[in-house]
Short mmCIF file of C-alpha atoms in Angstrom, two decimals:
data_model
loop_
_atom_site.label_atom_id
_atom_site.label_comp_id
_atom_site.label_asym_id
_atom_site.label_seq_id
_atom_site.Cartn_x
_atom_site.Cartn_y
_atom_site.Cartn_z
CA MET A 1 1.12 101.77 141.90
CA LYS A 2 3.62 104.44 140.69
CA ILE A 3 6.79 104.65 142.79
CA LEU A 4 9.34 107.39 142.43
CA LEU A 5 12.82 106.49 143.80
CA VAL A 6 15.52 109.38 144.46
CA CYS A 7 19.28 108.88 145.07
CA SER A 8 22.19 111.16 144.45
CA GLY A 9 22.76 110.68 140.97
CA GLY A 10 20.08 108.26 140.00
CA MET A 11 22.66 105.42 139.40
CA SER A 12 22.33 103.24 142.42
CA SER A 13 18.57 103.57 142.51
CA ALA A 14 18.35 102.10 139.09
CA ILE A 15 19.55 98.93 140.64
CA VAL A 16 16.87 99.13 143.18
CA VAL A 17 14.25 99.76 140.71
CA LYS A 18 15.04 96.26 139.17
CA ALA A 19 14.83 94.68 142.75
CA ILE A 20 11.40 96.14 143.35
CA GLU A 21 10.08 95.21 139.78
CA LYS A 22 11.37 91.81 140.31
CA GLU A 23 9.74 91.36 143.67
CA ALA A 24 6.46 93.09 142.50
CA ALA A 25 6.26 90.55 139.43
CA LYS A 26 6.78 87.61 141.91
CA THR A 27 3.81 88.70 144.33
CA GLY A 28 1.64 89.85 141.19
CA ILE A 29 1.59 93.56 142.13
CA ASN A 30 1.37 95.99 139.16
CA VAL A 31 4.21 98.65 139.84
CA GLU A 32 5.65 101.41 137.70
CA VAL A 33 9.01 102.49 139.31
CA LYS A 34 11.28 105.28 138.11
CA SER A 35 14.50 106.50 139.62
CA VAL A 36 15.93 110.01 139.57
CA GLY A 37 18.99 111.99 140.91
CA SER A 38 18.22 114.46 143.69
CA GLY A 39 18.56 117.39 141.21
CA GLU A 40 15.63 116.16 139.04
CA PHE A 41 13.42 115.20 141.86
CA ALA A 42 11.48 118.38 142.14
CA GLU A 43 10.70 118.31 138.28
CA GLU A 44 9.67 114.66 138.38
CA VAL A 45 7.50 114.50 141.55
CA LYS A 46 4.91 116.61 139.73
CA ASN A 47 4.08 113.75 137.45
CA GLY A 48 1.49 111.88 139.54
CA TRP A 49 3.39 109.42 141.85
CA ASP A 50 1.72 107.29 144.70
CA ILE A 51 4.89 107.38 146.91
CA ALA A 52 8.46 108.89 146.63
CA LEU A 53 11.21 106.60 148.25
CA VAL A 54 14.42 108.36 149.27
CA ALA A 55 17.67 106.38 149.23
CA PRO A 56 19.34 106.15 152.61
CA GLN A 57 22.61 107.82 151.46
CA VAL A 58 20.67 111.01 150.83
CA ARG A 59 18.36 110.91 153.83
CA HIS A 60 19.99 114.19 155.09
CA ARG A 61 18.05 115.95 152.26
CA VAL A 62 14.76 114.51 153.22
CA ASN A 63 13.39 117.90 154.04
CA PHE A 64 14.19 119.27 150.73
CA PHE A 65 12.43 116.34 149.01
CA GLN A 66 9.52 116.65 151.33
CA ALA A 67 9.04 120.20 150.62
CA ALA A 68 9.20 119.40 146.83
CA ALA A 69 6.48 116.69 147.17
CA ALA A 70 4.19 118.38 149.51
CA GLU A 71 2.74 120.53 146.86
CA TYR A 72 1.46 117.42 144.95
CA SER A 73 0.71 115.42 148.04
CA VAL A 74 3.20 112.69 147.21
CA PRO A 75 4.10 110.84 150.55
CA VAL A 76 7.85 110.76 150.94
CA SER A 77 9.69 108.14 152.92
CA VAL A 78 13.19 107.11 153.49
CA ILE A 79 13.96 103.39 152.56
CA PRO A 80 15.27 101.31 155.15
CA PRO A 81 19.15 100.97 154.66
CA GLN A 82 18.99 97.21 154.42
CA GLY A 83 16.44 97.24 151.82
CA TYR A 84 18.57 99.36 149.54
CA SER A 85 20.37 96.43 147.69
CA PRO A 86 19.59 94.20 144.85
CA LEU A 87 18.18 91.77 147.27
CA GLY A 88 15.88 94.16 149.07
CA GLY A 89 12.86 94.25 146.96
CA GLY A 90 10.74 92.48 149.31
CA MET A 91 11.76 94.50 152.21
CA ILE A 92 11.00 97.85 150.00
CA LEU A 93 7.66 96.59 149.24
CA ALA A 94 6.64 95.68 152.82
CA HIS A 95 7.91 99.23 153.79
CA ILE A 96 5.57 100.70 151.09
CA LYS A 97 2.76 98.91 152.46
CA LYS A 98 3.33 100.08 155.97
CA VAL A 99 3.75 103.67 154.73
CA LEU A 100 0.65 103.70 152.74
CA GLY A 101 -1.14 101.76 155.37
CA MET B 1 31.64 101.64 168.67
CA HIS B 2 27.87 102.33 168.64
CA LYS B 3 28.65 105.52 170.77
CA PHE B 4 31.12 106.55 168.05
CA PHE B 5 28.46 106.15 165.54
CA GLU B 6 26.00 108.11 167.50
CA LEU B 7 28.64 110.86 167.80
CA LEU B 8 28.94 110.99 164.23
CA ASP B 9 25.25 110.94 163.71
CA LYS B 10 25.03 113.85 166.18
CA TYR B 11 27.89 116.09 165.15
CA LEU B 12 29.57 115.36 161.91
CA ILE B 13 26.55 114.68 159.64
CA PRO B 14 24.31 117.67 160.78
CA PHE B 15 27.42 120.02 160.45
CA MET B 16 28.52 118.57 157.02
CA THR B 17 24.72 118.56 155.81
CA ARG B 18 24.38 122.14 156.71
CA LEU B 19 27.45 123.15 155.27
CA SER B 20 26.77 121.31 151.85
CA GLU B 21 23.08 122.23 151.78
CA GLN B 22 23.99 126.01 152.32
CA ARG B 23 22.30 127.89 149.58
CA HIS B 24 25.21 129.31 147.76
CA LEU B 25 27.33 126.17 148.06
CA ARG B 26 24.37 124.24 146.64
CA ALA B 27 24.17 126.58 143.71
CA VAL B 28 27.98 126.15 143.11
CA ARG B 29 27.63 122.61 143.32
CA ASP B 30 24.76 122.24 140.65
CA GLY B 31 26.27 124.92 138.64
CA ILE B 32 29.69 123.13 138.24
CA ILE B 33 27.97 119.74 137.81
CA SER B 34 26.20 121.09 134.96
CA THR B 35 29.43 121.87 133.17
CA ILE B 36 30.79 118.26 133.77
CA PRO B 37 29.73 116.91 130.41
CA LEU B 38 31.69 119.81 128.60
CA ILE B 39 34.87 118.93 130.63
CA ILE B 40 34.66 115.23 129.85
CA VAL B 41 34.03 115.62 126.21
CA GLY B 42 36.42 118.74 125.86
CA SER B 43 39.26 117.11 127.59
CA PHE B 44 38.89 114.16 125.50
CA PHE B 45 40.20 116.07 122.57
CA LEU B 46 43.28 116.80 124.52
CA VAL B 47 43.93 113.11 124.52
CA LEU B 48 43.05 113.03 120.83
CA ALA B 49 45.72 115.84 120.15
CA PHE B 50 48.31 114.14 122.24
CA PRO B 51 47.51 110.40 122.13
CA PRO B 52 49.64 108.29 124.49
CA VAL B 53 50.87 106.21 121.62
CA PRO B 54 54.00 107.69 119.91
CA PHE B 55 53.16 106.61 116.42
CA LEU B 56 49.63 107.92 116.61
CA ALA B 57 50.98 111.20 118.28
CA ALA B 58 53.23 111.59 115.21
CA ILE B 59 50.47 111.30 112.84
CA VAL B 60 48.08 113.83 114.45
CA LYS B 61 50.95 116.21 115.35
CA PRO B 62 50.27 118.62 112.34
CA TYR B 63 46.68 118.66 113.24
CA ALA B 64 47.08 119.46 117.03
CA GLY B 65 46.09 122.94 116.95
CA GLN B 66 42.81 122.12 115.12
CA ILE B 67 42.04 119.33 117.35
CA LEU B 68 42.41 121.41 120.35
CA ILE B 69 39.72 123.98 119.28
CA PRO B 70 36.77 122.26 120.98
CA PHE B 71 38.99 121.61 124.01
CA ARG B 72 39.90 125.36 124.27
CA LEU B 73 36.18 126.46 123.83
CA THR B 74 34.96 124.07 126.49
CA MET B 75 37.50 123.39 129.17
CA GLY B 76 39.11 126.67 128.24
CA LEU B 77 35.99 128.67 128.99
CA MET B 78 34.81 126.60 132.00
CA ALA B 79 34.46 129.37 134.46
CA LEU B 80 32.26 131.25 132.00
CA TYR B 81 29.85 128.20 131.68
CA ALA B 82 30.01 127.48 135.28
CA CYS B 83 29.26 131.22 136.22
CA HIS B 84 26.11 131.20 134.14
CA SER B 85 24.88 128.08 135.70
CA ILE B 86 25.69 129.15 139.28
CA GLY B 87 23.88 132.41 138.75
CA TYR B 88 20.95 130.38 137.39
CA TYR B 89 20.71 127.98 140.18
CA LEU B 90 21.13 130.54 142.92
CA ALA B 91 18.46 132.77 141.37
CA LYS B 92 16.06 129.84 141.23
CA SER B 93 16.71 129.11 144.84
CA TYR B 94 15.58 132.52 145.76
CA LYS B 95 12.65 131.81 143.38
CA LEU B 96 13.87 134.74 141.18
CA ASP B 97 14.17 134.30 137.26
CA GLY B 98 16.92 131.75 136.58
CA ILE B 99 17.91 133.08 133.05
CA SER B 100 18.36 136.76 134.46
CA GLY B 101 20.52 135.38 137.21
CA GLY B 102 22.75 133.41 134.86
CA VAL B 103 23.07 136.42 132.42
CA LEU B 104 23.76 138.98 135.17
CA ALA B 105 26.25 136.64 136.74
CA MET B 106 28.15 136.14 133.49
CA THR B 107 28.15 139.93 132.94
CA ALA B 108 29.76 140.56 136.35
CA PHE B 109 32.24 137.92 135.67
CA LEU B 110 33.20 139.20 132.34
CA LEU B 111 33.62 142.68 133.60
CA THR B 112 36.40 141.74 135.87
CA SER B 113 38.60 141.23 132.67
CA VAL B 114 39.65 144.33 130.61
CA PRO B 115 39.88 143.47 126.91
CA VAL B 116 43.06 144.01 125.38
CA ALA B 117 43.95 145.24 121.93
CA TYR B 118 45.24 142.43 119.72
CA GLN B 119 47.46 143.44 116.87
CA ASP B 120 45.28 145.27 114.33
CA LYS B 121 42.37 142.80 114.70
CA GLY B 122 40.41 144.72 117.54
CA LEU B 123 39.87 143.81 120.98
CA ALA B 124 40.35 140.45 122.72
CA LEU B 125 39.41 139.03 126.13
CA LEU B 126 42.16 136.79 127.41
CA MET B 127 40.89 133.18 127.73
CA GLU B 128 43.20 132.51 130.59
CA ASN B 129 40.85 134.64 132.55
CA LEU B 130 37.83 132.47 131.70
CA GLY B 131 38.96 128.86 132.28
CA GLY B 132 38.68 126.58 135.43
CA GLY B 133 41.51 128.50 137.08
CA SER B 134 39.34 131.50 137.56
CA MET B 135 36.58 129.25 139.06
CA PHE B 136 36.56 131.12 142.33
CA VAL B 137 36.14 134.56 140.47
CA ALA B 138 33.30 133.18 138.77
CA ILE B 139 31.73 131.87 141.89
CA ILE B 140 32.07 135.27 143.72
CA MET B 141 30.83 137.21 140.82
CA ALA B 142 27.88 134.96 140.22
CA ILE B 143 26.83 135.35 143.93
CA PHE B 144 27.41 139.08 143.85
CA ALA B 145 25.17 139.53 140.83
CA VAL B 146 22.38 137.32 142.06
CA GLU B 147 22.40 138.85 145.54
CA VAL B 148 21.95 142.41 143.61
CA LEU B 149 19.11 140.86 141.61
CA ARG B 150 17.47 139.73 144.95
CA PHE B 151 18.13 143.03 146.59
CA ALA B 152 16.56 144.89 143.72
CA LYS B 153 13.47 142.56 143.78
CA ASN B 154 13.07 142.81 147.72
CA ARG B 155 13.31 146.70 147.38
CA ARG B 156 10.87 146.68 144.49
CA LEU B 157 13.51 148.26 142.38
CA THR B 158 12.00 146.74 139.26
CA ILE B 159 10.24 148.27 136.18
CA LYS B 160 6.75 146.90 136.12
CA MET B 161 5.61 146.44 132.57
CA PRO B 162 1.95 147.14 131.63
CA GLU B 163 -0.34 144.16 131.43
CA GLY B 164 -0.42 142.42 128.14
CA VAL B 165 3.32 142.54 127.66
CA PRO B 166 4.66 138.91 127.05
CA GLU B 167 5.89 137.37 130.25
CA SER B 168 9.54 136.90 128.79
CA VAL B 169 9.71 140.59 127.89
CA ALA B 170 8.54 141.60 131.41
CA LYS B 171 10.95 139.13 133.09
CA SER B 172 13.95 140.63 131.23
CA PHE B 173 12.94 144.03 132.28
CA GLU B 174 13.14 142.90 135.87
CA ALA B 175 16.79 142.61 135.36
CA LEU B 176 17.17 145.91 134.03
CA ILE B 177 17.84 147.86 137.37
CA PRO B 178 20.11 145.10 138.59
CA ALA B 179 22.04 145.26 135.42
CA ALA B 180 22.22 148.99 135.87
CA ILE B 181 23.72 148.55 139.47
CA ILE B 182 25.96 145.42 138.66
CA ILE B 183 27.65 146.81 135.45
CA PRO B 184 28.73 150.32 136.48
CA ALA B 185 29.73 148.91 139.92
CA VAL B 186 32.16 146.33 138.62
CA TRP B 187 33.39 148.51 135.85
CA ALA B 188 34.15 151.36 138.45
CA ILE B 189 35.91 149.01 140.90
CA ARG B 190 38.02 147.45 138.01
CA ASP B 191 38.78 150.39 135.86
CA ALA B 192 38.26 153.70 137.90
CA LEU B 193 39.72 152.32 141.10
CA GLY B 194 42.12 150.18 139.28
CA PHE B 195 41.46 147.42 141.59
CA ASP B 196 42.04 144.05 140.02
CA ILE B 197 39.10 141.83 141.26
CA HIS B 198 40.46 138.83 139.37
CA HIS B 199 43.84 138.78 140.84
CA PHE B 200 42.56 139.67 144.16
CA VAL B 201 40.11 136.70 144.35
CA LEU B 202 42.58 134.34 142.98
CA GLN B 203 45.20 135.45 145.68
CA LEU B 204 42.49 134.89 148.47
CA PHE B 205 41.80 131.49 147.54
CA GLN B 206 45.41 130.37 146.54
CA PRO B 207 46.10 129.01 150.00
CA LEU B 208 43.09 126.69 149.77
CA VAL B 209 44.25 125.42 146.32
CA LEU B 210 47.64 124.81 147.52
CA ALA B 211 46.43 123.02 150.70
CA GLY B 212 44.24 121.00 148.48
CA ASN B 213 47.22 119.37 146.75
CA THR B 214 49.08 118.48 149.94
CA LEU B 215 49.07 115.14 151.65
CA ALA B 216 46.95 116.55 154.32
CA GLY B 217 44.56 118.08 151.78
CA ILE B 218 43.82 114.63 150.32
CA LEU B 219 43.53 112.82 153.57
CA LEU B 220 40.97 115.09 155.09
CA PRO B 221 38.33 114.71 152.39
CA ILE B 222 39.11 110.93 152.26
CA ILE B 223 38.48 110.75 155.84
CA ILE B 224 35.40 112.85 156.22
CA ILE B 225 33.80 111.06 153.05
CA THR B 226 34.33 107.60 154.52
CA LEU B 227 33.11 108.70 158.01
CA LEU B 228 29.96 109.93 156.51
CA TRP B 229 29.48 106.67 154.41
CA ALA B 230 30.04 104.83 157.49
CA THR B 231 26.82 106.16 158.76
CA GLY B 232 25.21 105.68 155.32
CA ILE B 233 25.30 109.16 154.12
CA HIS B 234 26.54 109.98 150.58
CA GLY B 235 30.11 111.28 151.55
CA ASP B 236 31.13 112.45 148.06
CA SER B 237 28.14 114.43 147.27
CA VAL B 238 28.32 116.29 150.56
CA VAL B 239 32.02 116.83 150.68
CA GLY B 240 32.29 117.45 146.72
CA SER B 241 29.96 120.39 147.00
CA VAL B 242 32.66 122.03 149.12
CA ALA B 243 35.86 120.76 147.56
CA ARG B 244 35.00 120.49 143.88
CA PRO B 245 36.07 124.17 143.16
CA VAL B 246 39.52 123.43 144.43
CA TRP B 247 39.67 120.20 142.68
CA LEU B 248 38.65 121.96 139.43
CA VAL B 249 41.31 124.65 139.72
CA LEU B 250 43.86 121.82 140.37
CA LEU B 251 42.47 119.99 137.23
CA ASP B 252 42.63 123.02 135.12
CA GLN B 253 46.31 123.83 136.05
CA ASN B 254 47.02 120.14 135.10
CA ILE B 255 45.15 120.39 131.90
CA ALA B 256 46.83 123.68 130.85
CA ALA B 257 50.35 122.18 131.61
CA ALA B 258 49.49 119.14 129.57
CA ALA B 259 48.33 121.28 126.57
CA ALA B 260 51.35 123.14 126.74
CA GLY B 261 53.49 120.15 126.76
CA GLN B 262 54.84 120.77 130.14
CA PRO B 263 55.10 118.40 133.24
CA ILE B 264 51.66 118.03 135.19
CA PRO B 265 51.99 119.92 138.40
CA ASN B 266 49.21 118.63 140.74
CA ILE B 267 48.37 115.23 142.26
CA ALA B 268 45.11 115.87 143.75
CA PRO B 269 42.35 116.89 141.27
CA GLU B 270 39.25 114.83 141.55
CA PRO B 271 40.35 111.99 139.48
CA PHE B 272 43.12 111.09 141.98
CA PHE B 273 40.26 110.21 144.26
CA GLN B 274 37.94 108.56 141.76
CA TRP B 275 40.29 106.36 140.20
CA PHE B 276 42.94 105.49 142.76
CA VAL B 277 41.29 105.69 146.16
CA TRP B 278 37.43 105.20 145.47
CA ILE B 279 38.06 101.88 143.59
CA GLY B 280 34.58 100.28 143.41
CA GLY B 281 33.06 103.40 145.15
CA SER B 282 33.90 105.16 148.41
CA GLY B 283 35.73 102.95 150.90
CA ALA B 284 37.45 101.20 148.01
CA THR B 285 34.81 98.51 148.47
CA LEU B 286 35.63 96.55 145.11
CA SER B 287 38.33 94.61 147.07
CA LEU B 288 35.66 93.74 149.70
CA VAL B 289 33.16 92.54 147.13
CA LEU B 290 35.91 90.43 145.42
CA ILE B 291 36.86 88.68 148.75
CA MET B 292 33.22 88.31 149.66
CA LEU B 293 32.53 86.21 146.53
CA PHE B 294 34.59 83.56 148.36
CA SER B 295 32.89 83.95 151.72
CA LYS B 296 31.80 81.00 153.97
CA ALA B 297 28.36 82.83 154.59
CA PRO B 298 25.99 82.27 151.80
CA TYR B 299 24.31 85.54 152.39
CA LEU B 300 27.58 87.33 151.98
CA ARG B 301 28.18 85.29 148.85
CA SER B 302 24.87 85.95 147.18
CA MET B 303 25.19 89.73 148.19
CA SER B 304 28.59 89.97 146.48
CA ARG B 305 27.44 88.36 143.33
CA ALA B 306 24.70 90.90 142.98
CA ALA B 307 27.10 93.81 143.93
CA ILE B 308 30.05 92.82 141.80
CA LEU B 309 28.91 94.35 138.44
CA PRO B 310 27.72 97.56 139.96
CA GLY B 311 31.13 97.78 141.95
CA VAL B 312 33.17 97.38 138.88
CA CYS B 313 31.24 100.53 137.58
CA ASN B 314 31.95 102.19 141.01
CA ILE B 315 28.40 102.06 142.37
CA ASN B 316 28.63 100.63 145.93
CA GLU B 317 25.36 101.36 147.63
CA PRO B 318 24.55 97.56 147.30
CA VAL B 319 27.65 96.70 149.27
CA ILE B 320 27.31 99.59 151.92
CA PHE B 321 23.56 98.95 152.70
CA GLY B 322 23.42 95.24 151.80
CA THR B 323 26.36 93.92 153.58
CA PRO B 324 26.04 96.08 155.40
CA VAL B 325 29.14 98.24 155.85
CA MET B 326 27.24 101.12 157.30
CA LEU B 327 26.97 100.99 161.16
CA ASN B 328 29.11 97.91 160.98
CA PRO B 329 31.81 97.99 163.68
CA LEU B 330 33.72 95.13 162.24
CA LEU B 331 34.07 96.68 158.80
CA PHE B 332 34.46 100.30 159.84
CA VAL B 333 38.30 100.06 160.44
CA PRO B 334 39.30 98.76 156.91
CA PHE B 335 36.59 100.90 155.38
CA VAL B 336 38.14 104.03 156.70
CA LEU B 337 41.71 102.98 157.02
CA GLY B 338 41.98 101.33 153.49
CA PRO B 339 41.53 104.56 151.50
CA VAL B 340 43.70 106.48 153.95
CA ILE B 341 46.64 103.79 153.17
CA ILE B 342 46.17 103.67 149.39
CA GLY B 343 45.58 107.52 149.18
CA ILE B 344 49.08 107.87 150.86
CA LEU B 345 50.49 105.25 148.71
CA THR B 346 49.36 106.78 145.42
CA TYR B 347 50.35 110.25 146.71
CA PHE B 348 53.91 109.27 147.06
CA ALA B 349 53.88 107.11 143.76
CA MET B 350 52.84 110.26 141.86
CA ASP B 351 54.98 112.53 143.91
CA ILE B 352 58.22 110.63 143.06
CA GLY B 353 57.07 110.04 139.41
CA LEU B 354 56.35 106.41 139.49
CA VAL B 355 52.88 106.92 137.98
CA GLY B 356 51.71 109.91 136.08
CA LYS B 357 49.53 112.44 137.58
CA PRO B 358 45.85 112.70 136.44
CA TYR B 359 44.61 115.34 134.21
CA ILE B 360 41.86 114.09 132.32
CA LEU B 361 38.19 113.92 133.49
CA VAL B 362 36.57 110.53 132.53
CA PRO B 363 33.02 109.38 133.22
CA TRP B 364 33.04 107.90 136.79
CA THR B 365 31.24 104.65 135.95
CA LEU B 366 34.14 103.27 134.03
CA PRO B 367 36.03 100.38 135.67
CA ALA B 368 38.91 101.83 137.67
CA PRO B 369 41.93 100.58 135.82
CA ILE B 370 40.56 101.93 132.48
CA GLY B 371 39.56 105.21 134.12
CA ALA B 372 42.95 105.45 135.68
CA TYR B 373 44.65 104.90 132.44
CA LEU B 374 42.69 107.27 130.71
CA ALA B 375 42.88 109.90 133.57
CA THR B 376 46.58 109.94 133.36
CA GLY B 377 46.69 110.56 129.67
CA GLY B 378 47.43 106.93 128.91
CA ASP B 379 50.02 105.76 131.65
CA TRP B 380 50.11 101.97 131.92
CA ARG B 381 51.73 102.16 135.21
CA ALA B 382 48.44 103.74 136.62
CA ILE B 383 46.73 100.40 135.85
CA LEU B 384 49.31 98.63 137.87
CA LEU B 385 48.88 101.08 140.80
CA VAL B 386 45.16 100.40 140.69
CA PHE B 387 45.83 96.55 141.04
CA VAL B 388 48.29 97.20 143.86
CA ASN B 389 45.61 99.42 145.74
CA ILE B 390 42.91 96.70 145.25
CA ILE B 391 45.33 93.96 146.83
CA VAL B 392 46.25 96.17 149.69
CA THR B 393 42.76 97.05 150.57
CA ALA B 394 41.65 93.47 150.16
CA ALA B 395 44.38 92.42 152.58
CA LEU B 396 43.12 94.84 155.09
CA TYR B 397 39.42 93.90 154.55
CA TYR B 398 40.15 90.19 154.82
CA PRO B 399 40.50 89.51 158.57
CA PHE B 400 37.78 91.91 159.36
CA LEU B 401 35.40 90.21 156.95
CA LYS B 402 36.28 86.91 158.38
CA ALA B 403 35.47 88.23 161.82
CA TYR B 404 32.23 89.45 160.45
CA GLU B 405 31.44 86.13 158.87
CA ARG B 406 32.12 84.25 162.08
CA LYS B 407 29.57 86.64 163.75
CA LEU B 408 26.90 85.95 161.14
CA ILE B 409 27.32 82.10 161.31
CA LYS B 410 27.37 82.12 164.95
CA GLU B 411 24.17 84.22 164.99
CA GLY B 412 22.66 81.99 162.47
CA THR B 413 22.08 84.76 160.02
CA ALA B 414 24.67 83.77 157.38
CA GLY B 415 22.13 81.53 155.47
CA GLU B 416 19.65 82.01 152.82
CA PRO B 417 19.22 85.57 152.08
CA GLU B 418 15.58 85.47 150.79
CA GLU B 419 14.51 83.97 154.15
CA GLU B 420 15.87 86.33 156.52
CA ARG B 421 15.45 89.48 154.38
CA THR B 422 11.56 89.44 154.63
#
């Protein structure tokens, strides 16, 4: 599964990338996770992602991300705030499952 | 308290979001951000030319002029670079050709300056009109140029190339009529009417720049940024898009003074906030993480262990969302009040000359003591001030963290993080 994370500068989401990868490895799910800053999102979302996750601190820009992702039918979802931490990998994977059904 | 967060969610956030997402402001933000690498590397040459250590300073003194060349052609031409990028991003946001937007913006900006004869060497453009101090002129002219480009496109005032002409050629011709409007218009205003656009715009924004350097001018962004973060919204990116032009003008004036060997005039360019207030990230949360390392609640302890390294690098989303600080009535008071107190403290410490004023832009992920030292051009007292600020905010966070800890223990949610997370 290919997961694209977007935050403001791509810094904090890099921490969350690790949290997701760690949790996925534990549960045996194959994931590819990448984080970008909000400025790079529109360029990156073109490259075939299964889901785009929006960091809670940039949730006010979610319409902008949705508009950019709609063209490539990538579902966009805001991460639950409590999951956005080095310990939140499990919560985020559960969230992804819920969104993708 | 929850009512209060609801009010923030209902009024402050939509307002600030709309403001920062406004098309022109967004272009200004993205345009200026694209020049930050030039400012960081360029202003570093200023430190090289005037190192803080006296014996090094004596060695490099004969070469100072040469060392300053990269500084003068990056930082010294900041508004020119920013103008092109702002024009580019604004044109892109209208789905127009970005390069045309950038080039037209730059032309309009340059035309506000009249070249002067320089001895017998020909004509020269004054560099003082092209640096960060002229940022507002660059912004206004970039917006003007791109709006003309848009107007021409909407009115179909473009020259259509026959088919088979390469796209890049056809695109550049699209800018022909806008250029034919912009160039004579700015020239006529500047020269025929003798109206000094440059001077006028600088006068217009002067009050804003002056206000940005007052105590009220630092507390307002501090409070708005922490209020936004208190509900989990990236405060600096929202407020920064509005305030950054002012911060850059203040920075430019400081840098110009430093390069001329004069006293640094302004307290409050962005490094003031970055190194002395946002220690560990917005809300000065490094102190919170430090005291959390010794918390009685295992959850807070493991959270702080995971958050300490990012925190030292001023990345504090883990603390804000993990602890959580956001929407947490108990931590709200020190989160907002702490930065206000250390903001005031730092302001006066710099005002009376206890600590040097910041004039160098350093990458924001450096640990605060190092960043503060470099930003003030090598003032060791800046390091002391950072530690004082950490202690002050830690003392303020302490009782509130204790109360939060008691609440977690009482609720039975202080235990093993993994269990309760999933």
